[in-house]
Coordinates of C-alpha atoms in Angstrom, one line a residue:
X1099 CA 32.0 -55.5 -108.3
X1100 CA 31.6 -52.5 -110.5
X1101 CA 30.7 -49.1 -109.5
X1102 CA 28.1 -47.1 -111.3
X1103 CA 28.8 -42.9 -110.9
X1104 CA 25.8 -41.1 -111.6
X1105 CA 26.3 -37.8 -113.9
X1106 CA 25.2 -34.3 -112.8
X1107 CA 21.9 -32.9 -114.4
X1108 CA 23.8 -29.7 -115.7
X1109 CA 25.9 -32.1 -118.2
X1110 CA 28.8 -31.7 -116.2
X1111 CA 31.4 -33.9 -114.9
X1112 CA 31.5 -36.2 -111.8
X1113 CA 31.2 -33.6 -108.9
X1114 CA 34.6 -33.6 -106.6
X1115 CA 34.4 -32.9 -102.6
X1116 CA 34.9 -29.3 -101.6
X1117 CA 38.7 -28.6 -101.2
X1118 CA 40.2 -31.3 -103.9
X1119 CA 41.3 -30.9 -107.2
X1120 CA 42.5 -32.9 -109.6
X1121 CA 46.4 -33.3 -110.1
X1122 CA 47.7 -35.4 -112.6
X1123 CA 44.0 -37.2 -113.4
X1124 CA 44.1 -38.4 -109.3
X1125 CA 41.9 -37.1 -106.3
X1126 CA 43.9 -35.1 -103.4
X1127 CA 42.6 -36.1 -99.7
X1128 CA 42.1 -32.4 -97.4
X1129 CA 44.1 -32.2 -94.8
X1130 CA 42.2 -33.8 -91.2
X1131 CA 42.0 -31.2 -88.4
X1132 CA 44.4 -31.9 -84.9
X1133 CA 42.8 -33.7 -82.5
X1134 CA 42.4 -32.6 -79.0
X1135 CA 43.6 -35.0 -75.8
X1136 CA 40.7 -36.5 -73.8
X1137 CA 41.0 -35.4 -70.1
X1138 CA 42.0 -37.9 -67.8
X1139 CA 39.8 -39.9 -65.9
X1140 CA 38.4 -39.0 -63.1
X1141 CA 39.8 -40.9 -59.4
X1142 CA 37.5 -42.6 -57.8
X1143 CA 35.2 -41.0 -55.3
X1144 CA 36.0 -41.5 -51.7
X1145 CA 33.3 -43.9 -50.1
X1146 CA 30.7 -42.0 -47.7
X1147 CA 30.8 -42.6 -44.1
X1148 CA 28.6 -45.4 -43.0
X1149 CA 25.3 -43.4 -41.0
X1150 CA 25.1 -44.4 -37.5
X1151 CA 22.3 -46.1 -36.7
X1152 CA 19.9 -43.9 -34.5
X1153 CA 18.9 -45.2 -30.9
X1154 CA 16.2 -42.5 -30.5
X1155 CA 12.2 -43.9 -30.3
X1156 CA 10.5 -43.4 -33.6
X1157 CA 7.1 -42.2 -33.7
X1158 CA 4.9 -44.9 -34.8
X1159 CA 1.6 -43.9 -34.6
X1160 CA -0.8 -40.7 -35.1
X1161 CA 1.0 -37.5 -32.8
X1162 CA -3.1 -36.9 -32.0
X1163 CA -3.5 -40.2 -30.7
X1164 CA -4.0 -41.0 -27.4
X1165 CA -1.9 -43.4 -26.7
X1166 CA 2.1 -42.9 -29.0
X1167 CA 3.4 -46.0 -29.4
X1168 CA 7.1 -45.8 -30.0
X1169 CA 9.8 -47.9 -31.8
X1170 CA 10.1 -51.1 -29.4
X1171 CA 6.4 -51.2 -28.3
X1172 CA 7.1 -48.4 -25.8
X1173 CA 4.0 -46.1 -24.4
X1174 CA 5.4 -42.9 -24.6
X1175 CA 3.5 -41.0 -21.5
X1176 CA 1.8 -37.7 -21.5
X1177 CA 0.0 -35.1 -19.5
X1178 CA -3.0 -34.7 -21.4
X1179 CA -4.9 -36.4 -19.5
X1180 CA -4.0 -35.2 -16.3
X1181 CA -4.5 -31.4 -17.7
X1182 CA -8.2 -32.5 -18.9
X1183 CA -8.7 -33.6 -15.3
X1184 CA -7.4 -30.1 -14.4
X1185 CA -9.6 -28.2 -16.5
X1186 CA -12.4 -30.0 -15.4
X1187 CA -11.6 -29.7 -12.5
X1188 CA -11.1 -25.6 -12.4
X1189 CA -14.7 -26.0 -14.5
X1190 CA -16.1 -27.3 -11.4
X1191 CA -15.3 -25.0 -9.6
X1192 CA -16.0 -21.8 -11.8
X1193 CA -19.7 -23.6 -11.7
X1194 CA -19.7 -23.7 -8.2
X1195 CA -18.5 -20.3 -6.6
X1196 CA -19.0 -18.0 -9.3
X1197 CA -22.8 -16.0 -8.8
X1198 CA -25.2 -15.9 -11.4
X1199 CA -25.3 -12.7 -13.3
X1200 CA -28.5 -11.7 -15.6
X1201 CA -28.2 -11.7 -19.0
X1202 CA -29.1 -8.0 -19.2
X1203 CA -26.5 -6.1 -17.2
X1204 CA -29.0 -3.2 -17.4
X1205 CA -31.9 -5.2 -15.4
X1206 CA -30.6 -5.3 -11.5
X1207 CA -32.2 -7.4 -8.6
X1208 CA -34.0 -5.3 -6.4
X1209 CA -32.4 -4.6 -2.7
X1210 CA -33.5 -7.0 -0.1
X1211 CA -35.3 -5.0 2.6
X1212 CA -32.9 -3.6 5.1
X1213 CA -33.7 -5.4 8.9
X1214 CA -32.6 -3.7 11.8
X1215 CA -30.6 -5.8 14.1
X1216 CA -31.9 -7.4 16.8
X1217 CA -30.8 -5.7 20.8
X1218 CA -27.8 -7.9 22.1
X1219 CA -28.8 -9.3 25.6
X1220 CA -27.2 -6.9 28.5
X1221 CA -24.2 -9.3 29.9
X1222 CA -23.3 -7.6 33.3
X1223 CA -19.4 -6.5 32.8
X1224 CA -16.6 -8.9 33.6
X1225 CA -13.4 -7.4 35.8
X1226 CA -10.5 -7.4 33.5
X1227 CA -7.7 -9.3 34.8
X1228 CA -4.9 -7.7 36.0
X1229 CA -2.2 -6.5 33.5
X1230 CA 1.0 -8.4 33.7
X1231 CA 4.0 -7.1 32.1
X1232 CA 5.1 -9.7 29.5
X1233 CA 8.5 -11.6 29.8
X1234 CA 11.3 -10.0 28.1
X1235 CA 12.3 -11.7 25.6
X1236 CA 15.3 -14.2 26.1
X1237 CA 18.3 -13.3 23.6
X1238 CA 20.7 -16.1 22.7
X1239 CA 24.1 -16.2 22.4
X1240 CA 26.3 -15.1 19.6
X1241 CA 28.0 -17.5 17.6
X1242 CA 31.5 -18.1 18.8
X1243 CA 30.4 -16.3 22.0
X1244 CA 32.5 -17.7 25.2
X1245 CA 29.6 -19.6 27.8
X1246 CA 32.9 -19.6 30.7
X1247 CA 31.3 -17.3 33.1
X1248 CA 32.9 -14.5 33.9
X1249 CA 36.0 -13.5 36.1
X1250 CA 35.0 -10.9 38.4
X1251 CA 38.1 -9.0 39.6
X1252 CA 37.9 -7.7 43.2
X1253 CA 39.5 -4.2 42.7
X1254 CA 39.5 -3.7 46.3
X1255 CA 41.7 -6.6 47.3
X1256 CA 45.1 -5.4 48.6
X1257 CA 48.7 -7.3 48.2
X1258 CA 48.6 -8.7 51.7
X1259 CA 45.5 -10.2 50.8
X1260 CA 47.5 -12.7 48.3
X1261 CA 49.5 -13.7 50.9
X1262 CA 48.8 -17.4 52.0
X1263 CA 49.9 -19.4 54.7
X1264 CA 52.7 -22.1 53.1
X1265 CA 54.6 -25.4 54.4
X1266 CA 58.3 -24.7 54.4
X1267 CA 60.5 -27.1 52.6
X1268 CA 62.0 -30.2 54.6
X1269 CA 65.5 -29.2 52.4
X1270 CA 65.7 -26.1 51.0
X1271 CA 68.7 -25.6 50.1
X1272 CA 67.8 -28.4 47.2
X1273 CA 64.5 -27.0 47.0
X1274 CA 66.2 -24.2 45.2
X1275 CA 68.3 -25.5 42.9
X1276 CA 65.3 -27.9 41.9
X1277 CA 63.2 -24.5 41.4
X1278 CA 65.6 -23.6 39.1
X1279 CA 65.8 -26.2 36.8
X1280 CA 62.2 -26.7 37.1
X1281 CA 62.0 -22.9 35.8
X1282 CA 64.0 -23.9 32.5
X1283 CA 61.7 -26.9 31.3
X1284 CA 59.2 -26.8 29.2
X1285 CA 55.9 -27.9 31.1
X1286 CA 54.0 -25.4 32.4
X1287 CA 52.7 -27.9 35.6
X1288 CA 56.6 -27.8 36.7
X1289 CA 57.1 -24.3 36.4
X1290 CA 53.8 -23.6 38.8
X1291 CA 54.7 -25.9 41.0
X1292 CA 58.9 -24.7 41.5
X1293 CA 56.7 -21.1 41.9
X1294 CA 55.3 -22.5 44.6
X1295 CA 57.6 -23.6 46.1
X1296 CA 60.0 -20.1 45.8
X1297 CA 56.9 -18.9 47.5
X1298 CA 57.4 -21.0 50.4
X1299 CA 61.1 -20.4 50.3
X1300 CA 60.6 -16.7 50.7
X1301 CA 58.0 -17.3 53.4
X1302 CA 59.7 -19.3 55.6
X1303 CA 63.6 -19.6 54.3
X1304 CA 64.9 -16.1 53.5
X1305 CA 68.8 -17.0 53.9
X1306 CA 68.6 -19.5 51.6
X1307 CA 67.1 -17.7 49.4
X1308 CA 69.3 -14.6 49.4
X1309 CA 71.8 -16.6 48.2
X1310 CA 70.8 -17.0 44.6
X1311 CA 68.3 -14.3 44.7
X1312 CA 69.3 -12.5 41.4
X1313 CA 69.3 -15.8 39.2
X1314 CA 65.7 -15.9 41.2
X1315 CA 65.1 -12.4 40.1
X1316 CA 66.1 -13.1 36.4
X1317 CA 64.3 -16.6 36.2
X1318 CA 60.8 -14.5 37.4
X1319 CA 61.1 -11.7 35.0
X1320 CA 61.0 -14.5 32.1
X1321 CA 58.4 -16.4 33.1
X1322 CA 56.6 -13.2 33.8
X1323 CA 56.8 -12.8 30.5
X1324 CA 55.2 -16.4 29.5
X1325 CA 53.0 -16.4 26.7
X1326 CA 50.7 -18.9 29.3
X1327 CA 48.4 -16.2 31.0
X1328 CA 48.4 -18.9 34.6
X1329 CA 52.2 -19.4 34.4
X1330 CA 52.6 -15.4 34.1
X1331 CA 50.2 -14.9 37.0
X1332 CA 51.9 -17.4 39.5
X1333 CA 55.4 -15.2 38.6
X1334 CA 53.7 -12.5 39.6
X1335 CA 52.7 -13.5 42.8
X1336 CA 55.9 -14.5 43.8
X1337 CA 57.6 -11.6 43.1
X1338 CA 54.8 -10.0 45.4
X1339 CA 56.1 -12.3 48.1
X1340 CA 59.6 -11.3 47.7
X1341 CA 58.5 -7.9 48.1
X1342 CA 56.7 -8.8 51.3
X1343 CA 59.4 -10.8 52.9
X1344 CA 62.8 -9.6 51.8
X1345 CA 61.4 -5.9 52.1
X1346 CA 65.1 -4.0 51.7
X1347 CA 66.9 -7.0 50.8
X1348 CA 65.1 -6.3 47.3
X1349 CA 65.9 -2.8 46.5
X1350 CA 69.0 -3.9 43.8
X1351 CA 66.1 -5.8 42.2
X1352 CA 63.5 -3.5 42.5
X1353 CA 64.1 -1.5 39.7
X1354 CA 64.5 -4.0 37.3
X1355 CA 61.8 -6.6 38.6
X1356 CA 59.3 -2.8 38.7
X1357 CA 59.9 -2.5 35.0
X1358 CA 58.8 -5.8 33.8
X1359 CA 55.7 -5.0 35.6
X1360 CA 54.8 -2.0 34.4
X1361 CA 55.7 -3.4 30.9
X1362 CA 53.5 -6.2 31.3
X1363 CA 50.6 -3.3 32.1
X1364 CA 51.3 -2.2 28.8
X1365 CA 51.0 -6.0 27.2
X1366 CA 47.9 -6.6 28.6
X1367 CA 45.7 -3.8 27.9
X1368 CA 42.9 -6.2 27.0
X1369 CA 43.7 -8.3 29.9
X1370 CA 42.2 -6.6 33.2
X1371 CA 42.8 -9.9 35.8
X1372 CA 46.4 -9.4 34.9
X1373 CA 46.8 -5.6 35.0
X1374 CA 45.5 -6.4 38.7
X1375 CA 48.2 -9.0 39.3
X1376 CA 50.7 -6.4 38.4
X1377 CA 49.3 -3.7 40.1
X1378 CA 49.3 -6.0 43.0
X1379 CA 53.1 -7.2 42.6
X1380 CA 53.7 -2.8 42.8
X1381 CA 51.8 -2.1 45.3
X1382 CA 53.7 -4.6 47.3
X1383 CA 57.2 -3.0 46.0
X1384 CA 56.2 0.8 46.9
X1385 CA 55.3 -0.4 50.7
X1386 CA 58.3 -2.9 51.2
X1387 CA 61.3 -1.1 48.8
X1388 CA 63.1 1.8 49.9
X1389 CA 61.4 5.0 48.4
X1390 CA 64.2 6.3 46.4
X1391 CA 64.5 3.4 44.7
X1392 CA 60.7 3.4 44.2
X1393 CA 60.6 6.6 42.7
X1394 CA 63.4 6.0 40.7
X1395 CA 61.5 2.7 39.0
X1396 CA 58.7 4.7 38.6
X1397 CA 59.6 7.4 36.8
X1398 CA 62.4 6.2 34.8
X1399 CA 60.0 3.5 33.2
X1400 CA 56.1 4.4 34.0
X1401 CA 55.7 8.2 33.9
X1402 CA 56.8 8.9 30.3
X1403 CA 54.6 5.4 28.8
X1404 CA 53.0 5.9 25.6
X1405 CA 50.4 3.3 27.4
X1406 CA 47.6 5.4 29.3
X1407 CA 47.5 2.1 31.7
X1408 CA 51.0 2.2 31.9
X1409 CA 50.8 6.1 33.5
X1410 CA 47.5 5.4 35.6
X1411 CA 49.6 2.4 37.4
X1412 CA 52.3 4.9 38.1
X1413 CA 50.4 8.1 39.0
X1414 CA 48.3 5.2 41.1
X1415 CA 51.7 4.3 42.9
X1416 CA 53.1 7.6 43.3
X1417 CA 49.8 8.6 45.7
X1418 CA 50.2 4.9 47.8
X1419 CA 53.9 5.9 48.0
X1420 CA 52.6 9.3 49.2
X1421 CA 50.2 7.8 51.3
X1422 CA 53.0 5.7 52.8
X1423 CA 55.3 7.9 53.5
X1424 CA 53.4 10.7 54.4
X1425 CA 53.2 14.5 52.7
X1426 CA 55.7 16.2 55.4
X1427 CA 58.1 13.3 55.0
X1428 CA 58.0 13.6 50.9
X1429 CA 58.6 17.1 51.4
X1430 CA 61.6 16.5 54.1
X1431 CA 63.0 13.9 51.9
X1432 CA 66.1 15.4 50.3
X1433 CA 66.0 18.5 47.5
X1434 CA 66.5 15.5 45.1
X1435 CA 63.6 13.6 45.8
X1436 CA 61.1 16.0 46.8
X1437 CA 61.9 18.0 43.6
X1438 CA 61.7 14.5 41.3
X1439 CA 58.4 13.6 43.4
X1440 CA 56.9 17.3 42.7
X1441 CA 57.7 17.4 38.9
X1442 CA 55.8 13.8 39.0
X1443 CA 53.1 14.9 40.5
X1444 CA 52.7 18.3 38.4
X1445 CA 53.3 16.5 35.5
X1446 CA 50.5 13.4 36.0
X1447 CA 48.3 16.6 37.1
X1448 CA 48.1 17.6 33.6
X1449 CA 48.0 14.4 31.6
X1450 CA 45.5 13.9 28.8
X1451 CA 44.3 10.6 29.8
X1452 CA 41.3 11.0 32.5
X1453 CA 42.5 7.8 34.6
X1454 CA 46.0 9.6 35.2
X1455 CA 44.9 12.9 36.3
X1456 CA 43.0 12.4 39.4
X1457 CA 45.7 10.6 41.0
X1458 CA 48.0 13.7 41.0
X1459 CA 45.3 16.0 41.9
X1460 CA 45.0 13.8 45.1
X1461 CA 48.8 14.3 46.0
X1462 CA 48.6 17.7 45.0
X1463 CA 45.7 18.2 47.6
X1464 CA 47.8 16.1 50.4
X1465 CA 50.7 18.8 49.5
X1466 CA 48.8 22.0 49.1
X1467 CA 48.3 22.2 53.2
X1468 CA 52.0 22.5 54.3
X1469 CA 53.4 25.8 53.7
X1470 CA 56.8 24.4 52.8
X1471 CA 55.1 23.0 49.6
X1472 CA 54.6 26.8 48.1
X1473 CA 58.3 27.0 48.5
X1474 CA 59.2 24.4 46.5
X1475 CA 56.2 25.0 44.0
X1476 CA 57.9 28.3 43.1
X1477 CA 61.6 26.6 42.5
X1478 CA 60.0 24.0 40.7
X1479 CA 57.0 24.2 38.5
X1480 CA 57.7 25.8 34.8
X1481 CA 55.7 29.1 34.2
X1482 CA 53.5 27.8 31.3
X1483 CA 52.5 25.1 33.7
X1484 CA 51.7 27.2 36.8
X1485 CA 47.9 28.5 36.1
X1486 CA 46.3 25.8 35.0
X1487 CA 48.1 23.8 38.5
X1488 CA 46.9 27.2 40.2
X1489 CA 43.7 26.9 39.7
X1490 CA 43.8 22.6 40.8
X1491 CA 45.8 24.1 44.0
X1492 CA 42.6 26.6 44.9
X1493 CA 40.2 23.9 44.6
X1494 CA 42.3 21.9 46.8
X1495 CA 42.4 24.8 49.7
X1496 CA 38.5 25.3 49.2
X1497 CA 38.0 21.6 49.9

């Protein structure tokens, strides 16, 4: 198949491509340009998560319809027709109770002719009924308020007035020693009951109870101390009756069994039924005990308290032991004791607690009358002290 070259117009040769020449009568290709690498393909996308289906009702119909039908052929409900029934209902009423006003605010009604009221019948007067004070008014009780009634505390009952008429023991001797052991347990129904039985056994068998009388003594003064306010009480009491029927026989103890009293005063100083059971139980060891013993109880545990009960009990059993004994025998007693028993009384005198002082101003005015007093006032009393018990002393000689 031959080829047919067509010639220029200008005459010239066969026209070459741009950027060949002829060498040697042949035709030199031009050089190809370097090609570029094609990117790599693209990985394959990662598949999208499949939608979860939704489970909420779908609108079907008109949102100003009526009745919404929902996906399901659910009624969806709604309040409009229980607000039109509202507003009509408000409507109603507007129509109802509101007054008529004119259309031209300046035009007013005119006033409806004042009447003048018609004279009330005269109604002869009725007596008022007689004025009653009205019931006071009937307060309840706190919460957590007790609804025990109360303990009243005669304050005038005396230690012989505890003292009861008891059966003595058929043996005592084993009476005792049950007591004892009784005393040790722990059930509080045994301990009252050996306590009433030492009771009896100081009533009505004092030998056999001298015998052990200190391990009697030292078994009281712990259950005096008994946490159980009924257990504590009944120890009390039967001190009191050693007091009563051992008398002398109980002056080694006295001192010891007085202390645990007075300390118990000091315990209980929201306790008033047991300050009385103590006081009781002293009272009983002022009038039975020897008085030097006495005084030396109370002044060695109860006149230098911290406790303002604990100094009213002993500036209370310092007068009853004045009482007792009487002012010309407290002065007669010995330089030791009448010195020990003035600085006592000088020194309750002029307490700062109000319950304490009038005690000692009552000695001092038992005292004041016997000229042998002024005698020992003047070896006695300390000069910073002696005005302010001057001027008690004058009182007492006006009186």
């Amino acid at each position: 198949m031959a080829y047919i070259i067509p010639s220029s117009p200008c005459g010239a040769g066969p026209r070459t491509p741009e950027g060949s020449h002829k060498e040697g009568g042949g035709v030199t290709p031009s050089p190809t340009p370097p090609s570029t690498p094609s990117p790599p393909p693209l990985p394959p996308a990662a598949p999208l998560p499949r939608r979860r289906v939704s489970r909420l009702p779908v609108m079907l119909l008109d949102h100003n319809a009526e009745v919404k039908v929902l996906a399901g052929e659910h009624k969806l409900q709604t309040a409009k027709a229980k607000l039109e029934e509202i507003q009509k209902t408000v409507e109603n009423l507007q129509q109802k109770y509101t007054v008529n006003v004119s259309q031209h605010p300046g035009e007013r009604p005119a006033p409806a002719p004042v009447q003048a009221p018609a004279p009330a019948p005269v109604q002869a007067p009725t007596p008022a009924p007689p004025m009653t004070p009205a019931p006071p008014k009937k307060k309840g009780t706190r919460r957590g308020t007790s609804l025990r009634p109360v303990k009243i505390v005669n304050r005038g009952q005396t230690a012989e007035d505890k003292i009861e008429n008891l059966q003595p023991l058929s043996k005592p001797g084993e009476g005792l020693t049950l007591c004892l052991m009784d005393l040790t347990s722990d059930d509080w129904e045994k301990k009252r009951e050996a306590l009433q039985n030492l009771r009896a056994l100081a009533q009505h068998h004092q030998d056999t109870l001298m015998t052990k009388l200190h391990e009697v003594c030292l078994a009281l003064i712990e259950e005096i101390n008994n946490l159980r306010s009924c257990v504590s009480c009944a120890a009390m009491d039967t001190l009191l009756y050693l007091y009563v029927y051992l008398q002398k026989n109980m002056d080694n103890q006295a001192e010891r069994t007085g202390r645990v009293l007075l300390l118990k005063i000091a315990q209980a100083t929201a306790n008033t039924f047991i300050q009385q059971q103590a006081n009781l139980a002293l009272e009983a060891m002022v009038k039975n005990c020897s008085p030097g013993r006495v005084l030396t109880t109370l002044l060695n545990t109860g006149l230098n308290h911290l406790s303002a009960a604990v100094r009213a009990s002993t500036a209370q059993q310092l007068r009853l032991l004045a009482e007792t004994m009487g002012a010309d025998a407290v002065l007669s007693a010995g330089k030791t004791f009448t010195t020990r028993f003035v600085t006592a009384v000088c020194k309750t005198s002029l307490d700062a607690a109000a319950e304490v002082r009038p005690h000692g101003h009552a000695i001092l005015h038992q005292l004041a009358v016997y000229p042998d007093f002024m005698e020992m006032w003047n070896h006695t009393i300390s000069e910073k002290d002696r005005p302010t018990l001057a001027r008690i002393l004058r009182t007492a000689q006006r009186v």
